[in-house]
PDB file of C-alpha atoms in Angstrom:
ATOM      1  CA  MET A 249     -75.559  78.279  -7.807  1.00 47.00           C
ATOM      2  CA  SER A 250     -72.326  76.679  -6.593  1.00 72.00           C
ATOM      3  CA  VAL A 251     -69.348  78.819  -5.685  1.00 77.00           C
ATOM      4  CA  ARG A 252     -65.986  78.235  -7.368  1.00 79.00           C
ATOM      5  CA  LEU A 253     -63.359  78.936  -4.718  1.00 83.00           C
ATOM      6  CA  THR A 254     -60.563  79.085  -7.284  1.00 78.00           C
ATOM      7  CA  GLU A 255     -62.146  82.214  -8.768  1.00 79.00           C
ATOM      8  CA  PHE A 256     -61.201  84.005  -5.546  1.00 75.00           C
ATOM      9  CA  SER A 257     -57.522  83.004  -5.777  1.00 71.00           C
ATOM     10  CA  HIS A 258     -54.898  84.897  -7.776  1.00 64.00           C
ATOM     11  CA  GLY A 259     -52.413  82.028  -7.356  1.00 56.00           C
ATOM     12  CA  ALA A 260     -52.838  78.274  -7.017  1.00 51.00           C
ATOM     13  CA  GLY A 261     -51.215  76.636  -4.003  1.00 46.00           C
ATOM     14  CA  CYS A 262     -47.466  77.195  -4.005  1.00 50.00           C
ATOM     15  CA  GLY A 263     -47.982  79.623  -6.882  1.00 50.00           C
ATOM     16  CA  CYS A 264     -48.898  82.151  -4.187  1.00 62.00           C
ATOM     17  CA  LYS A 265     -45.410  82.023  -2.716  1.00 67.00           C
ATOM     18  CA  ILE A 266     -43.179  85.068  -2.741  1.00 73.00           C
ATOM     19  CA  ALA A 267     -40.283  84.636  -5.176  1.00 73.00           C
ATOM     20  CA  PRO A 268     -37.055  83.468  -3.454  1.00 72.00           C
ATOM     21  CA  ASP A 269     -35.060  86.559  -4.426  1.00 76.00           C
ATOM     22  CA  VAL A 270     -37.789  88.844  -3.076  1.00 80.00           C
ATOM     23  CA  LEU A 271     -38.036  86.765   0.090  1.00 74.00           C
ATOM     24  CA  ASP A 272     -34.287  87.099   0.638  1.00 76.00           C
ATOM     25  CA  ARG A 273     -34.637  90.885   0.527  1.00 79.00           C
ATOM     26  CA  ILE A 274     -37.462  90.700   3.071  1.00 79.00           C
ATOM     27  CA  LEU A 275     -35.567  88.457   5.477  1.00 75.00           C
ATOM     28  CA  HIS A 276     -32.135  90.093   5.291  1.00 77.00           C
ATOM     29  CA  THR A 277     -32.845  93.514   6.753  1.00 77.00           C
ATOM     30  CA  GLY A 278     -29.473  93.871   8.460  1.00 76.00           C
ATOM     31  CA  THR A 279     -31.012  93.672  11.921  1.00 78.00           C
ATOM     32  CA  PRO A 280     -29.044  91.202  14.086  1.00 77.00           C
ATOM     33  CA  GLU A 281     -31.011  88.075  14.950  1.00 76.00           C
ATOM     34  CA  PHE A 282     -31.208  86.711  18.474  1.00 77.00           C
ATOM     35  CA  SER A 283     -29.125  83.552  18.658  1.00 81.00           C
ATOM     36  CA  ASP A 284     -30.576  80.701  20.717  1.00 85.00           C
ATOM     37  CA  PRO A 285     -28.333  77.642  21.190  1.00 90.00           C
ATOM     38  CA  ARG A 286     -31.457  75.495  21.576  1.00 92.00           C
ATOM     39  CA  LEU A 287     -32.432  76.138  17.940  1.00 92.00           C
ATOM     40  CA  LEU A 288     -31.264  73.093  15.976  1.00 92.00           C
ATOM     41  CA  VAL A 289     -32.888  73.906  12.618  1.00 90.00           C
ATOM     42  CA  GLY A 290     -33.796  77.452  11.611  1.00 84.00           C
ATOM     43  CA  ASN A 291     -34.344  79.370   8.405  1.00 77.00           C
ATOM     44  CA  ASN A 292     -30.717  79.292   7.260  1.00 75.00           C
ATOM     45  CA  SER A 293     -30.997  75.864   5.640  1.00 72.00           C
ATOM     46  CA  ARG A 294     -34.458  76.405   4.072  1.00 74.00           C
ATOM     47  CA  ASP A 295     -35.845  73.300   5.742  1.00 79.00           C
ATOM     48  CA  ASP A 296     -39.516  72.379   5.966  1.00 80.00           C
ATOM     49  CA  ALA A 297     -39.782  73.264   9.655  1.00 90.00           C
ATOM     50  CA  ALA A 298     -37.917  74.678  12.631  1.00 93.00           C
ATOM     51  CA  VAL A 299     -36.641  72.410  15.401  1.00 96.00           C
ATOM     52  CA  ALA A 300     -35.655  73.382  18.945  1.00 96.00           C
ATOM     53  CA  ASP A 301     -33.936  71.204  21.544  1.00 96.00           C
ATOM     54  CA  ILE A 302     -36.160  70.645  24.601  1.00 95.00           C
ATOM     55  CA  GLY A 303     -33.792  68.277  26.390  1.00 93.00           C
ATOM     56  CA  ASN A 304     -33.705  64.533  27.026  1.00 93.00           C
ATOM     57  CA  GLY A 305     -32.727  63.896  23.429  1.00 93.00           C
ATOM     58  CA  MET A 306     -35.957  65.332  22.040  1.00 95.00           C
ATOM     59  CA  GLY A 307     -36.732  68.292  19.810  1.00 96.00           C
ATOM     60  CA  ILE A 308     -39.926  70.258  19.239  1.00 97.00           C
ATOM     61  CA  ILE A 309     -40.931  70.869  15.611  1.00 96.00           C
ATOM     62  CA  SER A 310     -42.786  74.002  14.555  1.00 96.00           C
ATOM     63  CA  THR A 311     -44.075  74.650  11.041  1.00 95.00           C
ATOM     64  CA  THR A 312     -46.839  76.398   9.138  1.00 94.00           C
ATOM     65  CA  ASP A 313     -48.229  76.134   5.636  1.00 90.00           C
ATOM     66  CA  PHE A 314     -51.218  77.910   4.135  1.00 90.00           C
ATOM     67  CA  PHE A 315     -52.367  79.016   0.715  1.00 88.00           C
ATOM     68  CA  MET A 316     -55.296  80.093  -1.433  1.00 88.00           C
ATOM     69  CA  PRO A 317     -57.795  77.609  -2.927  1.00 88.00           C
ATOM     70  CA  VAL A 318     -56.405  75.046  -5.374  1.00 82.00           C
ATOM     71  CA  VAL A 319     -59.773  73.303  -5.855  1.00 83.00           C
ATOM     72  CA  ASP A 320     -63.372  74.472  -5.792  1.00 86.00           C
ATOM     73  CA  ASN A 321     -64.685  72.024  -3.205  1.00 88.00           C
ATOM     74  CA  PRO A 322     -64.267  73.644   0.253  1.00 92.00           C
ATOM     75  CA  TYR A 323     -63.885  70.363   2.125  1.00 92.00           C
ATOM     76  CA  ASP A 324     -61.209  69.088  -0.239  1.00 88.00           C
ATOM     77  CA  PHE A 325     -59.409  72.440  -0.080  1.00 89.00           C
ATOM     78  CA  GLY A 326     -59.211  72.058   3.700  1.00 93.00           C
ATOM     79  CA  ARG A 327     -57.905  68.517   3.428  1.00 89.00           C
ATOM     80  CA  ILE A 328     -55.213  69.367   0.887  1.00 86.00           C
ATOM     81  CA  ALA A 329     -54.024  72.440   2.791  1.00 90.00           C
ATOM     82  CA  GLY A 330     -53.970  70.513   6.061  1.00 91.00           C
ATOM     83  CA  ALA A 331     -52.047  67.573   4.588  1.00 86.00           C
ATOM     84  CA  ASN A 332     -49.422  69.922   3.161  1.00 85.00           C
ATOM     85  CA  ALA A 333     -48.838  71.485   6.573  1.00 90.00           C
ATOM     86  CA  ILE A 334     -48.658  68.185   8.454  1.00 89.00           C
ATOM     87  CA  SER A 335     -46.290  66.725   5.852  1.00 83.00           C
ATOM     88  CA  ASP A 336     -43.622  69.228   6.919  1.00 86.00           C
ATOM     89  CA  VAL A 337     -43.377  67.493  10.303  1.00 88.00           C
ATOM     90  CA  TYR A 338     -42.955  64.071   8.687  1.00 82.00           C
ATOM     91  CA  ALA A 339     -40.380  65.508   6.281  1.00 78.00           C
ATOM     92  CA  MET A 340     -38.221  66.415   9.296  1.00 83.00           C
ATOM     93  CA  GLY A 341     -38.471  62.840  10.591  1.00 80.00           C
ATOM     94  CA  GLY A 342     -40.923  63.716  13.357  1.00 87.00           C
ATOM     95  CA  GLN A 343     -44.430  62.978  14.569  1.00 89.00           C
ATOM     96  CA  PRO A 344     -47.156  65.662  14.808  1.00 92.00           C
ATOM     97  CA  LEU A 345     -48.631  66.523  18.209  1.00 95.00           C
ATOM     98  CA  MET A 346     -51.298  69.143  17.479  1.00 97.00           C
ATOM     99  CA  ALA A 347     -52.308  71.814  14.997  1.00 98.00           C
ATOM    100  CA  ILE A 348     -53.983  75.209  14.973  1.00 98.00           C
ATOM    101  CA  ALA A 349     -55.800  76.683  11.992  1.00 98.00           C
ATOM    102  CA  ILE A 350     -54.978  79.776   9.954  1.00 97.00           C
ATOM    103  CA  LEU A 351     -58.054  81.154   8.179  1.00 97.00           C
ATOM    104  CA  GLY A 352     -58.524  84.233   6.046  1.00 96.00           C
ATOM    105  CA  TRP A 353     -62.021  84.703   4.661  1.00 95.00           C
ATOM    106  CA  PRO A 354     -63.841  87.349   2.580  1.00 94.00           C
ATOM    107  CA  VAL A 355     -66.903  87.377   4.831  1.00 93.00           C
ATOM    108  CA  ASP A 356     -68.753  89.866   2.625  1.00 93.00           C
ATOM    109  CA  ARG A 357     -68.341  87.683  -0.492  1.00 92.00           C
ATOM    110  CA  LEU A 358     -68.365  84.068   0.721  1.00 93.00           C
ATOM    111  CA  ALA A 359     -70.776  82.531   3.226  1.00 93.00           C
ATOM    112  CA  PRO A 360     -69.376  81.543   6.641  1.00 94.00           C
ATOM    113  CA  GLU A 361     -70.788  78.053   6.110  1.00 95.00           C
ATOM    114  CA  ILE A 362     -68.337  77.528   3.252  1.00 94.00           C
ATOM    115  CA  ALA A 363     -65.462  78.399   5.582  1.00 95.00           C
ATOM    116  CA  GLY A 364     -66.891  75.836   7.989  1.00 96.00           C
ATOM    117  CA  GLU A 365     -66.578  73.168   5.305  1.00 96.00           C
ATOM    118  CA  VAL A 366     -62.937  74.139   4.770  1.00 96.00           C
ATOM    119  CA  LEU A 367     -62.303  73.743   8.499  1.00 97.00           C
ATOM    120  CA  ASP A 368     -64.046  70.366   8.475  1.00 96.00           C
ATOM    121  CA  GLY A 369     -61.598  69.214   5.814  1.00 94.00           C
ATOM    122  CA  GLY A 370     -58.698  70.367   7.965  1.00 95.00           C
ATOM    123  CA  ARG A 371     -60.148  68.558  10.978  1.00 95.00           C
ATOM    124  CA  ALA A 372     -60.489  65.349   8.961  1.00 91.00           C
ATOM    125  CA  VAL A 373     -56.813  65.359   7.985  1.00 90.00           C
ATOM    126  CA  CYS A 374     -55.781  66.100  11.576  1.00 92.00           C
ATOM    127  CA  ALA A 375     -57.902  63.203  12.808  1.00 90.00           C
ATOM    128  CA  ALA A 376     -56.302  60.891  10.231  1.00 84.00           C
ATOM    129  CA  ALA A 377     -52.887  61.913  11.573  1.00 85.00           C
ATOM    130  CA  GLY A 378     -54.044  61.279  15.143  1.00 87.00           C
ATOM    131  CA  ILE A 379     -53.862  64.902  16.297  1.00 93.00           C
ATOM    132  CA  THR A 380     -56.319  67.567  17.391  1.00 95.00           C
ATOM    133  CA  LEU A 381     -57.082  70.818  15.628  1.00 96.00           C
ATOM    134  CA  ALA A 382     -56.714  72.680  18.891  1.00 96.00           C
ATOM    135  CA  GLY A 383     -57.563  76.246  17.882  1.00 94.00           C
ATOM    136  CA  GLY A 384     -56.475  78.901  15.453  1.00 95.00           C
ATOM    137  CA  HIS A 385     -56.792  82.468  14.257  1.00 96.00           C
ATOM    138  CA  SER A 386     -59.003  84.036  11.602  1.00 95.00           C
ATOM    139  CA  ILE A 387     -59.131  87.365   9.774  1.00 95.00           C
ATOM    140  CA  ASP A 388     -61.395  89.054   7.236  1.00 95.00           C
ATOM    141  CA  SER A 389     -59.303  88.999   4.049  1.00 92.00           C
ATOM    142  CA  PRO A 390     -59.924  89.766   0.345  1.00 91.00           C
ATOM    143  CA  GLU A 391     -59.100  86.171  -0.675  1.00 91.00           C
ATOM    144  CA  PRO A 392     -59.762  82.814   1.013  1.00 94.00           C
ATOM    145  CA  ILE A 393     -56.693  81.484   2.804  1.00 94.00           C
ATOM    146  CA  PHE A 394     -56.426  78.302   4.840  1.00 96.00           C
ATOM    147  CA  GLY A 395     -53.682  76.231   6.399  1.00 95.00           C
ATOM    148  CA  LEU A 396     -52.295  74.930   9.651  1.00 97.00           C
ATOM    149  CA  ALA A 397     -49.538  75.671  12.106  1.00 97.00           C
ATOM    150  CA  VAL A 398     -48.368  72.273  13.320  1.00 97.00           C
ATOM    151  CA  THR A 399     -46.338  71.295  16.365  1.00 97.00           C
ATOM    152  CA  GLY A 400     -44.480  67.997  16.411  1.00 95.00           C
ATOM    153  CA  GLN A 401     -41.677  66.149  18.136  1.00 94.00           C
ATOM    154  CA  VAL A 402     -38.587  64.325  16.958  1.00 92.00           C
ATOM    155  CA  ALA A 403     -35.576  62.616  18.492  1.00 90.00           C
ATOM    156  CA  THR A 404     -32.661  64.984  17.963  1.00 90.00           C
ATOM    157  CA  ASP A 405     -30.545  62.215  16.439  1.00 84.00           C
ATOM    158  CA  ARG A 406     -33.247  61.457  13.848  1.00 80.00           C
ATOM    159  CA  ILE A 407     -33.807  64.921  12.403  1.00 84.00           C
ATOM    160  CA  ILE A 408     -33.803  64.932   8.602  1.00 77.00           C
ATOM    161  CA  ARG A 409     -32.463  68.212   7.219  1.00 76.00           C
ATOM    162  CA  ASN A 410     -31.803  69.547   3.758  1.00 66.00           C
ATOM    163  CA  ASP A 411     -28.087  69.436   4.514  1.00 60.00           C
ATOM    164  CA  THR A 412     -28.177  65.887   5.896  1.00 56.00           C
ATOM    165  CA  ALA A 413     -27.079  63.658   3.023  1.00 45.00           C
ATOM    166  CA  ARG A 414     -28.446  60.300   4.144  1.00 49.00           C
ATOM    167  CA  ALA A 415     -29.327  59.347   0.598  1.00 46.00           C
ATOM    168  CA  GLY A 416     -25.742  60.182  -0.274  1.00 44.00           C
ATOM    169  CA  ASP A 417     -24.585  57.841   2.461  1.00 42.00           C
ATOM    170  CA  LEU A 418     -26.466  55.009   0.749  1.00 45.00           C
ATOM    171  CA  LEU A 419     -24.755  55.750  -2.556  1.00 45.00           C
ATOM    172  CA  SER A 420     -21.370  56.091  -0.926  1.00 44.00           C
ATOM    173  CA  VAL A 421     -21.187  52.412  -0.037  1.00 42.00           C
ATOM    174  CA  ARG A 422     -20.802  51.764  -3.773  1.00 45.00           C
ATOM    175  CA  VAL A 423     -18.359  54.481  -4.753  1.00 45.00           C
ATOM    176  CA  SER A 424     -15.189  56.031  -3.457  1.00 48.00           C
ATOM    177  CA  GLU A 425     -16.130  59.634  -4.339  1.00 50.00           C
ATOM    178  CA  LYS A 426     -18.317  60.124  -1.269  1.00 49.00           C
ATOM    179  CA  PRO A 427     -18.869  63.900  -1.589  1.00 54.00           C
ATOM    180  CA  LEU A 428     -19.871  63.433  -5.221  1.00 57.00           C
ATOM    181  CA  ALA A 429     -22.244  60.614  -4.266  1.00 53.00           C
ATOM    182  CA  ALA A 430     -23.945  62.776  -1.657  1.00 53.00           C
ATOM    183  CA  GLY A 431     -24.186  65.699  -4.042  1.00 59.00           C
ATOM    184  CA  LEU A 432     -25.720  63.555  -6.762  1.00 62.00           C
ATOM    185  CA  ALA A 433     -28.313  62.132  -4.380  1.00 59.00           C
ATOM    186  CA  LEU A 434     -29.377  65.609  -3.297  1.00 59.00           C
ATOM    187  CA  ALA A 435     -29.507  66.763  -6.921  1.00 65.00           C
ATOM    188  CA  ILE A 436     -31.802  63.839  -7.754  1.00 64.00           C
ATOM    189  CA  TRP A 437     -34.061  64.731  -4.838  1.00 60.00           C
ATOM    190  CA  PHE A 438     -34.370  68.340  -6.006  1.00 63.00           C
ATOM    191  CA  PHE A 439     -35.078  67.075  -9.527  1.00 66.00           C
ATOM    192  CA  PHE A 440     -38.021  65.079  -8.208  1.00 63.00           C
ATOM    193  CA  VAL A 441     -39.231  68.151  -6.314  1.00 61.00           C
ATOM    194  CA  LEU A 442     -39.318  70.051  -9.599  1.00 64.00           C
ATOM    195  CA  ILE A 443     -40.986  67.232 -11.542  1.00 63.00           C
ATOM    196  CA  PHE A 444     -43.740  66.728  -8.953  1.00 60.00           C
ATOM    197  CA  ASP A 445     -44.472  70.443  -8.701  1.00 58.00           C
ATOM    198  CA  LEU A 446     -44.576  70.829 -12.492  1.00 62.00           C
ATOM    199  CA  VAL A 447     -46.920  67.860 -12.873  1.00 61.00           C
ATOM    200  CA  LEU A 448     -49.232  69.174 -10.159  1.00 58.00           C
ATOM    201  CA  LEU A 449     -49.189  72.655 -11.683  1.00 59.00           C
ATOM    202  CA  GLY A 450     -49.947  71.192 -15.110  1.00 62.00           C
ATOM    203  CA  VAL A 451     -52.913  69.255 -13.745  1.00 60.00           C
ATOM    204  CA  LEU A 452     -54.270  72.369 -12.051  1.00 58.00           C
ATOM    205  CA  VAL A 453     -53.877  74.492 -15.189  1.00 60.00           C
ATOM    206  CA  ALA A 454     -55.374  71.856 -17.487  1.00 63.00           C
ATOM    207  CA  SER A 455     -58.393  71.433 -15.229  1.00 62.00           C
ATOM    208  CA  GLU A 456     -58.740  75.185 -14.637  1.00 60.00           C
ATOM    209  CA  GLY A 457     -58.533  74.496 -10.924  1.00 54.00           C
ATOM    210  CA  LYS A 458     -61.404  71.998 -10.986  1.00 58.00           C
ATOM    211  CA  LEU A 459     -59.771  68.657 -10.331  1.00 56.00           C
ATOM    212  CA  ASN A 460     -61.465  65.323 -10.815  1.00 59.00           C
ATOM    213  CA  PRO A 461     -62.613  64.184  -7.343  1.00 59.00           C
ATOM    214  CA  ASP A 462     -60.950  60.814  -7.990  1.00 60.00           C
ATOM    215  CA  LEU A 463     -57.559  62.571  -8.045  1.00 58.00           C
ATOM    216  CA  LEU A 464     -57.969  64.274  -4.679  1.00 52.00           C
ATOM    217  CA  PRO A 465     -57.149  61.261  -2.464  1.00 51.00           C
ATOM    218  CA  TRP A 466     -53.879  60.842  -4.362  1.00 55.00           C
ATOM    219  CA  LEU A 467     -52.900  64.419  -3.581  1.00 52.00           C
ATOM    220  CA  LEU A 468     -53.346  63.559   0.091  1.00 46.00           C
ATOM    221  CA  LEU A 469     -50.553  60.978  -0.151  1.00 50.00           C
ATOM    222  CA  LEU A 470     -48.288  63.937   0.555  1.00 45.00           C
ATOM    223  CA  ASN A 471     -45.571  65.128  -1.757  1.00 49.00           C
ATOM    224  CA  PRO A 472     -43.642  62.102  -3.103  1.00 46.00           C
ATOM    225  CA  THR A 473     -40.419  64.021  -2.569  1.00 44.00           C
ATOM    226  CA  ASP A 474     -41.212  64.167   1.152  1.00 47.00           C
ATOM    227  CA  ILE A 475     -41.704  60.409   1.021  1.00 47.00           C
ATOM    228  CA  TYR A 476     -38.362  60.078  -0.757  1.00 41.00           C
ATOM    229  CA  ARG A 477     -36.722  61.818   2.191  1.00 43.00           C
ATOM    230  CA  LEU A 478     -38.687  59.823   4.736  1.00 43.00           C
ATOM    231  CA  LEU A 479     -37.630  56.545   3.206  1.00 42.00           C
ATOM    232  CA  ASN A 480     -34.097  57.266   4.373  1.00 40.00           C
ATOM    233  CA  ILE A 481     -35.453  56.667   7.869  1.00 40.00           C
ATOM    234  CA  VAL A 482     -36.558  53.210   6.764  1.00 40.00           C
ATOM    235  CA  ALA A 483     -33.084  52.492   5.447  1.00 40.00           C
ATOM    236  CA  PHE A 484     -31.386  53.456   8.701  1.00 36.00           C
ATOM    237  CA  GLU A 485     -33.826  53.372  11.617  1.00 38.00           C
ATOM    238  CA  GLY A 486     -36.775  51.190  10.578  1.00 34.00           C
ATOM    239  CA  GLY A 487     -40.259  51.935   9.364  1.00 33.00           C
ATOM    240  CA  ALA A 488     -42.072  52.892  12.560  1.00 33.00           C
ATOM    241  CA  GLN A 489     -41.727  56.591  11.756  1.00 36.00           C
ATOM    242  CA  LEU A 490     -43.849  56.168   8.629  1.00 36.00           C
ATOM    243  CA  THR A 491     -47.128  55.542  10.476  1.00 35.00           C
ATOM    244  CA  GLY A 492     -48.136  59.143   9.911  1.00 37.00           C
ATOM    245  CA  VAL A 493     -47.802  58.836   6.153  1.00 39.00           C
ATOM    246  CA  LEU A 494     -49.840  55.637   6.168  1.00 35.00           C
ATOM    247  CA  SER A 495     -52.626  57.202   8.238  1.00 37.00           C
ATOM    248  CA  LEU A 496     -52.884  60.248   5.970  1.00 38.00           C
ATOM    249  CA  GLY A 497     -53.068  57.896   3.031  1.00 39.00           C
ATOM    250  CA  SER A 498     -56.029  56.024   4.506  1.00 41.00           C
ATOM    251  CA  ASP A 499     -58.359  57.417   1.832  1.00 44.00           C
ATOM    252  CA  LEU A 500     -56.276  56.043  -1.017  1.00 44.00           C
ATOM    253  CA  PRO A 501     -57.616  53.149  -3.111  1.00 47.00           C
ATOM    254  CA  MET A 502     -54.819  50.886  -1.871  1.00 47.00           C
ATOM    255  CA  GLY A 503     -53.815  49.157   1.322  1.00 49.00           C
ATOM    256  CA  PRO A 504     -50.621  49.578   3.372  1.00 48.00           C
ATOM    257  CA  GLY A 505     -48.830  47.164   1.055  1.00 55.00           C
ATOM    258  CA  GLY A 506     -49.567  49.376  -1.910  1.00 56.00           C
ATOM    259  CA  LEU A 507     -48.278  52.403  -0.041  1.00 51.00           C
ATOM    260  CA  TRP A 508     -45.005  50.641   0.674  1.00 57.00           C
ATOM    261  CA  VAL A 509     -44.708  49.833  -3.031  1.00 64.00           C
ATOM    262  CA  ALA A 510     -45.252  53.519  -3.828  1.00 60.00           C
ATOM    263  CA  LEU A 511     -42.545  54.470  -1.345  1.00 56.00           C
ATOM    264  CA  ALA A 512     -40.180  51.897  -2.798  1.00 64.00           C
ATOM    265  CA  VAL A 513     -40.734  53.170  -6.336  1.00 64.00           C
ATOM    266  CA  TRP A 514     -39.844  56.730  -5.352  1.00 58.00           C
ATOM    267  CA  PHE A 515     -36.761  55.363  -3.595  1.00 59.00           C
ATOM    268  CA  VAL A 516     -35.481  52.734  -6.021  1.00 68.00           C
ATOM    269  CA  ILE A 517     -35.798  54.474  -9.389  1.00 65.00           C
ATOM    270  CA  PRO A 518     -33.616  57.545  -8.747  1.00 59.00           C
ATOM    271  CA  LEU A 519     -31.031  55.765  -6.619  1.00 63.00           C
ATOM    272  CA  ALA A 520     -30.781  52.815  -9.004  1.00 68.00           C
ATOM    273  CA  GLY A 521     -30.105  55.209 -11.849  1.00 62.00           C
ATOM    274  CA  ALA A 522     -27.478  57.031  -9.837  1.00 58.00           C
ATOM    275  CA  TRP A 523     -25.820  53.757  -8.835  1.00 62.00           C
ATOM    276  CA  ALA A 524     -25.694  52.687 -12.488  1.00 62.00           C
ATOM    277  CA  LEU A 525     -23.964  55.931 -13.429  1.00 57.00           C
ATOM    278  CA  PHE A 526     -21.342  55.457 -10.731  1.00 56.00           C
ATOM    279  CA  ARG A 527     -20.841  51.810 -11.621  1.00 58.00           C
ATOM    280  CA  ASN A 528     -20.218  52.607 -15.283  1.00 53.00           C
ATOM    281  CA  ARG A 529     -18.066  55.634 -14.408  1.00 49.00           C
ATOM    282  CA  ARG A 530     -19.999  57.895 -16.755  1.00 44.00           C
ATOM    283  CA  ILE A 531     -19.867  60.933 -14.498  1.00 44.00           C
TER     284      ILE A 531
END
């Protein structure tokens, strides 16, 4: 009898996250935080990862992402969780260096061999990104949990942050209201975040957590909204930074050319619509 991992999860993927208002109460305890001038990106801007200056124009990226099962297949669960964690490094404009695993497992309810399959999925995604799964930490927990803590590097002048309006810069060449252009671009990006998450949640609910295996490779193409941010690098610094996205998409039923088309679609549609609004002065 096969085991359905999703039956051990009270929340699917990002549905496990603590609500933002509750998280604010947890984080803001009133205790003064140690201030380190080397910290370039912290938790104040709600970015995908933290970045610290290590000198010589380079920064070290540190991030973690883990959640409960979103699919029943252990191997695919490991791949999806691993890809989500690694994508945070790319979203900051960086390249991953190594990863360590985070594993929580109900050892009295699920066989250790199933956890091994989850880890194999994580290793496969790390290998596709050209990094090693160098270690990790595990605990006996009531629900299965898996993810990665990923370390990466980035040139300090190429960091992409939530408050860096590069998409707005592109719009601003067409309009005089530069702050409004930047604000609109960021609003469009957040809109696509919402749409992608709602679509993914709808697919998970409709399939009762049991996704068609043919859909799984597409989930490994990373969040399209991360790609939307990454494409700003292409516009300003060239496409070399996108090699990580292409390697993680190696399982997709398309070649590199198809991936570039996918990136262009996520880039052109929202910005073309925004440009049309500015051109017609309808906002």
